[in-house]
CSV table of C-alpha atoms in Angstrom, one decimal:
chain,number,residue,atom,x,y,z
A,24,UNK,CA,66.9,77.1,-116.8
A,25,UNK,CA,65.5,79.9,-118.9
A,26,UNK,CA,65.8,77.9,-122.1
A,27,UNK,CA,63.7,75.1,-120.7
A,28,UNK,CA,60.1,76.0,-120.0
A,29,UNK,CA,58.5,73.2,-118.1
A,30,UNK,CA,54.9,73.9,-119.2
A,31,UNK,CA,53.9,75.1,-122.7
A,32,UNK,CA,51.1,77.2,-121.2
A,33,UNK,CA,53.7,79.5,-119.5
A,34,UNK,CA,54.4,82.8,-121.2
A,35,UNK,CA,58.2,82.8,-122.1
A,36,UNK,CA,58.7,86.4,-121.1
A,37,UNK,CA,57.0,85.9,-117.8
A,38,UNK,CA,59.0,82.8,-117.1
A,39,UNK,CA,62.2,84.6,-117.9
A,40,UNK,CA,61.3,87.4,-115.4
A,41,UNK,CA,60.4,84.7,-112.8
A,42,UNK,CA,63.8,83.0,-113.2
A,43,UNK,CA,65.6,86.3,-112.9
A,44,UNK,CA,63.8,87.0,-109.7
A,45,UNK,CA,64.6,83.5,-108.3
A,46,UNK,CA,68.3,84.1,-109.0
A,47,UNK,CA,68.3,87.7,-107.7
A,48,UNK,CA,69.7,88.6,-104.3
A,49,UNK,CA,66.2,89.4,-103.0
A,50,UNK,CA,64.8,86.1,-104.3
A,51,UNK,CA,67.6,84.1,-102.8
A,52,UNK,CA,67.2,85.9,-99.5
A,53,UNK,CA,63.5,85.1,-99.3
A,54,UNK,CA,64.2,81.5,-100.4
A,55,UNK,CA,66.7,81.0,-97.6
A,56,UNK,CA,64.3,82.4,-95.0
A,57,UNK,CA,61.6,80.0,-96.2
A,58,UNK,CA,63.9,77.1,-96.1
A,59,UNK,CA,64.9,77.8,-92.5
A,60,UNK,CA,61.3,78.2,-91.5
A,61,UNK,CA,60.4,75.0,-93.3
A,62,UNK,CA,63.2,73.1,-91.6
A,63,UNK,CA,61.7,74.0,-88.2
A,64,UNK,CA,58.3,72.6,-89.2
A,65,UNK,CA,57.9,69.1,-87.7
A,66,UNK,CA,54.6,67.9,-89.1
A,67,UNK,CA,55.5,67.5,-92.8
A,68,UNK,CA,53.3,65.9,-95.5
A,69,UNK,CA,54.2,64.2,-98.8
A,70,UNK,CA,51.5,65.7,-101.0
A,71,UNK,CA,53.9,67.7,-103.1
A,72,UNK,CA,52.2,70.4,-105.1
A,73,UNK,CA,48.8,68.8,-104.7
A,74,UNK,CA,46.7,70.9,-102.2
A,75,UNK,CA,44.7,69.4,-99.5
A,76,UNK,CA,41.1,70.3,-100.7
A,77,UNK,CA,42.0,68.7,-104.1
A,78,UNK,CA,43.3,65.6,-102.4
A,79,UNK,CA,40.1,65.3,-100.3
A,80,UNK,CA,38.0,65.7,-103.4
A,81,UNK,CA,39.9,63.0,-105.2
A,82,UNK,CA,39.5,60.6,-102.2
A,83,UNK,CA,35.8,61.5,-101.9
A,84,UNK,CA,35.2,60.9,-105.6
A,85,UNK,CA,37.1,57.6,-105.4
A,86,UNK,CA,34.9,56.5,-102.5
A,87,UNK,CA,31.7,57.4,-104.4
A,88,UNK,CA,30.9,60.5,-102.4
A,89,UNK,CA,32.0,59.4,-99.0
A,90,UNK,CA,34.4,62.0,-97.5
A,91,UNK,CA,37.4,60.6,-95.7
A,92,UNK,CA,37.8,61.3,-92.0
A,93,UNK,CA,40.5,63.5,-90.7
A,94,UNK,CA,42.4,60.5,-89.4
A,95,UNK,CA,42.3,58.9,-92.8
A,96,UNK,CA,43.4,62.2,-94.4
A,97,UNK,CA,46.3,62.6,-92.0
A,98,UNK,CA,47.5,59.0,-92.6
A,99,UNK,CA,47.2,59.4,-96.4
A,100,UNK,CA,49.1,62.7,-96.6
A,101,UNK,CA,51.9,61.4,-94.3
A,102,UNK,CA,52.5,58.1,-96.1
A,103,UNK,CA,54.7,57.9,-99.1
A,104,UNK,CA,54.0,55.8,-102.2
A,105,UNK,CA,56.5,53.1,-100.9
A,106,UNK,CA,54.6,52.9,-97.6
A,107,UNK,CA,57.1,54.8,-95.5
A,108,UNK,CA,56.1,57.6,-93.2
A,109,UNK,CA,57.5,61.1,-93.7
A,110,UNK,CA,58.8,61.6,-90.1
A,111,UNK,CA,59.1,59.6,-86.8
A,112,UNK,CA,56.7,62.0,-85.2
A,113,UNK,CA,54.1,61.3,-87.9
A,114,UNK,CA,54.7,57.5,-87.6
A,115,UNK,CA,53.9,57.6,-83.9
A,116,UNK,CA,50.8,59.7,-84.5
A,117,UNK,CA,49.6,57.3,-87.3
A,118,UNK,CA,50.1,54.3,-85.0
A,119,UNK,CA,47.8,56.0,-82.4
A,120,UNK,CA,45.2,56.9,-85.0
A,121,UNK,CA,45.1,53.4,-86.3
A,122,UNK,CA,44.7,52.0,-82.8
A,123,UNK,CA,41.8,54.3,-82.2
A,124,UNK,CA,40.2,53.4,-85.5
A,125,UNK,CA,40.4,49.7,-84.6
A,126,UNK,CA,38.9,50.4,-81.2
A,127,UNK,CA,36.1,52.3,-82.8
A,128,UNK,CA,35.4,49.5,-85.2
A,129,UNK,CA,35.3,46.9,-82.4
A,130,UNK,CA,33.0,49.1,-80.3
A,131,UNK,CA,30.8,49.9,-83.3
A,132,UNK,CA,31.2,53.6,-82.8
A,133,UNK,CA,33.1,54.2,-86.0
A,134,UNK,CA,30.3,56.2,-87.6
A,135,UNK,CA,30.1,58.7,-84.8
A,136,UNK,CA,33.9,59.0,-84.5
A,137,UNK,CA,34.6,59.0,-88.2
A,138,UNK,CA,32.0,61.7,-89.2
A,139,UNK,CA,33.9,64.1,-91.4
A,140,UNK,CA,32.1,67.1,-89.9
A,141,UNK,CA,32.4,66.0,-86.3
A,142,UNK,CA,35.6,67.9,-85.6
A,143,UNK,CA,35.2,68.0,-81.8
A,144,UNK,CA,34.8,64.3,-81.2
A,145,UNK,CA,36.4,62.4,-84.1
A,146,UNK,CA,39.4,60.1,-83.8
A,147,UNK,CA,41.8,62.8,-84.9
A,148,UNK,CA,40.8,65.2,-82.2
A,149,UNK,CA,41.0,62.4,-79.6
A,150,UNK,CA,44.7,61.9,-80.6
A,151,UNK,CA,45.8,65.4,-81.5
A,152,UNK,CA,43.6,67.4,-79.2
A,153,UNK,CA,40.8,70.0,-79.8
A,154,UNK,CA,41.1,72.7,-82.5
A,155,UNK,CA,42.2,76.2,-81.9
A,156,UNK,CA,39.8,79.1,-82.7
A,157,UNK,CA,39.2,79.6,-86.4
A,158,UNK,CA,41.2,76.5,-87.4
A,159,UNK,CA,40.3,73.0,-88.5
A,160,UNK,CA,43.3,70.7,-89.3
A,161,UNK,CA,43.4,68.2,-92.1
A,162,UNK,CA,40.5,69.9,-94.0
A,163,UNK,CA,42.2,72.7,-95.8
A,164,UNK,CA,40.9,76.3,-95.8
A,165,UNK,CA,37.4,76.5,-94.4
A,166,UNK,CA,35.1,79.5,-93.5
A,167,UNK,CA,35.0,80.1,-89.8
A,168,UNK,CA,32.1,81.5,-87.8
A,169,UNK,CA,32.5,85.1,-86.8
A,170,UNK,CA,32.5,86.1,-83.2
A,171,UNK,CA,29.5,87.7,-81.5
A,172,UNK,CA,31.1,91.1,-81.5
A,173,UNK,CA,31.9,90.8,-85.3
A,174,UNK,CA,28.3,89.7,-86.0
A,175,UNK,CA,26.9,92.6,-83.9
A,176,UNK,CA,29.1,95.1,-85.8
A,177,UNK,CA,28.1,93.6,-89.1
A,178,UNK,CA,24.4,93.7,-88.3
A,179,UNK,CA,24.6,97.3,-87.1
A,180,UNK,CA,26.4,98.2,-90.3
A,181,UNK,CA,23.8,96.5,-92.5
A,182,UNK,CA,21.0,98.3,-90.5
A,183,UNK,CA,22.6,101.7,-91.1
A,184,UNK,CA,23.1,101.0,-94.8
A,185,UNK,CA,19.5,99.9,-95.1
A,186,UNK,CA,18.3,103.1,-93.4
A,187,UNK,CA,20.5,105.3,-95.7
A,188,UNK,CA,19.2,103.5,-98.8
A,189,UNK,CA,15.6,103.7,-97.6
A,190,UNK,CA,16.0,107.5,-97.1
A,191,UNK,CA,17.6,107.8,-100.5
A,192,UNK,CA,14.8,105.9,-102.2
A,193,UNK,CA,12.2,108.2,-100.4
A,194,UNK,CA,13.9,111.3,-101.7
A,195,UNK,CA,14.2,110.0,-105.3
A,196,UNK,CA,10.5,109.1,-105.3
A,197,UNK,CA,9.6,112.7,-104.6
A,198,UNK,CA,12.2,114.1,-107.1
A,199,UNK,CA,11.1,111.7,-109.9
A,200,UNK,CA,7.5,111.1,-109.1
A,201,UNK,CA,6.5,111.8,-112.7
A,202,UNK,CA,9.0,109.4,-114.3
A,203,UNK,CA,7.4,105.9,-114.5
A,204,UNK,CA,10.7,104.1,-115.4
A,205,UNK,CA,12.6,105.5,-112.4
A,206,UNK,CA,9.7,104.9,-110.1
A,207,UNK,CA,9.5,101.3,-111.2
A,208,UNK,CA,13.1,100.8,-110.2
A,209,UNK,CA,12.6,102.5,-106.9
A,210,UNK,CA,9.6,100.4,-106.2
A,211,UNK,CA,11.7,97.3,-106.8
A,212,UNK,CA,14.3,98.6,-104.3
A,213,UNK,CA,11.6,99.5,-101.9
A,214,UNK,CA,10.4,95.9,-101.8
A,215,UNK,CA,13.9,94.8,-100.7
A,216,UNK,CA,14.7,97.7,-98.4
A,217,UNK,CA,11.5,99.1,-96.8
A,218,UNK,CA,11.5,102.8,-96.6
A,219,UNK,CA,9.9,105.0,-93.9
A,220,UNK,CA,7.3,106.4,-96.2
A,221,UNK,CA,4.9,107.6,-93.6
A,222,UNK,CA,7.4,108.7,-90.9
A,223,UNK,CA,8.1,112.3,-89.9
A,224,UNK,CA,11.7,111.9,-91.1
A,225,UNK,CA,10.6,111.3,-94.7
A,226,UNK,CA,8.2,114.3,-94.4
A,227,UNK,CA,11.0,116.4,-93.3
A,228,UNK,CA,13.2,115.2,-96.2
A,229,UNK,CA,10.4,115.9,-98.6
A,230,UNK,CA,10.0,119.4,-97.3
A,231,UNK,CA,13.8,120.0,-97.6
A,232,UNK,CA,13.7,118.9,-101.2
A,233,UNK,CA,10.8,121.2,-102.0
């Protein structure tokens, strides 16, 4: 295994270390745990090493910019090259998806139910159910919207940092008022983060510096 490096871009010494790790007691233990976990997973795919975002990009490029629906993605990633389905569970689900797609075509609602961004009312959600918080199936990793408490904390944090930066700029203006280069930089910062130049807090800061 060590003598045969599958990819010429791989560094031989790094590959040697990797093979030693695979064959080590620790590596074998982790491998067995992963195999057991994988065996319990029922919703398998047949993409191999190709990740989902790349697969979606390839399908979108082939369709001249039209992104496939989640139903189409699910069917594509569970159907082998010979046309067989990876599992019986996936085959049942694919049958349901295809029925819904046919119904949508006949009722002329395909556009609304196939919209790649309409995750709450597309064909896939009608068959598999609504999404859990922070997760959208058949689309790979996507950024999720922060909760209101997270947004509030972030906004408060930003406000505090802006206040600290504003006070720092005010102090530096007093300390380096005769240096035109530093003042030019401070003015640029001041435009982005307004300082409290005329407030009593800045007057107090100025007095402390002097």
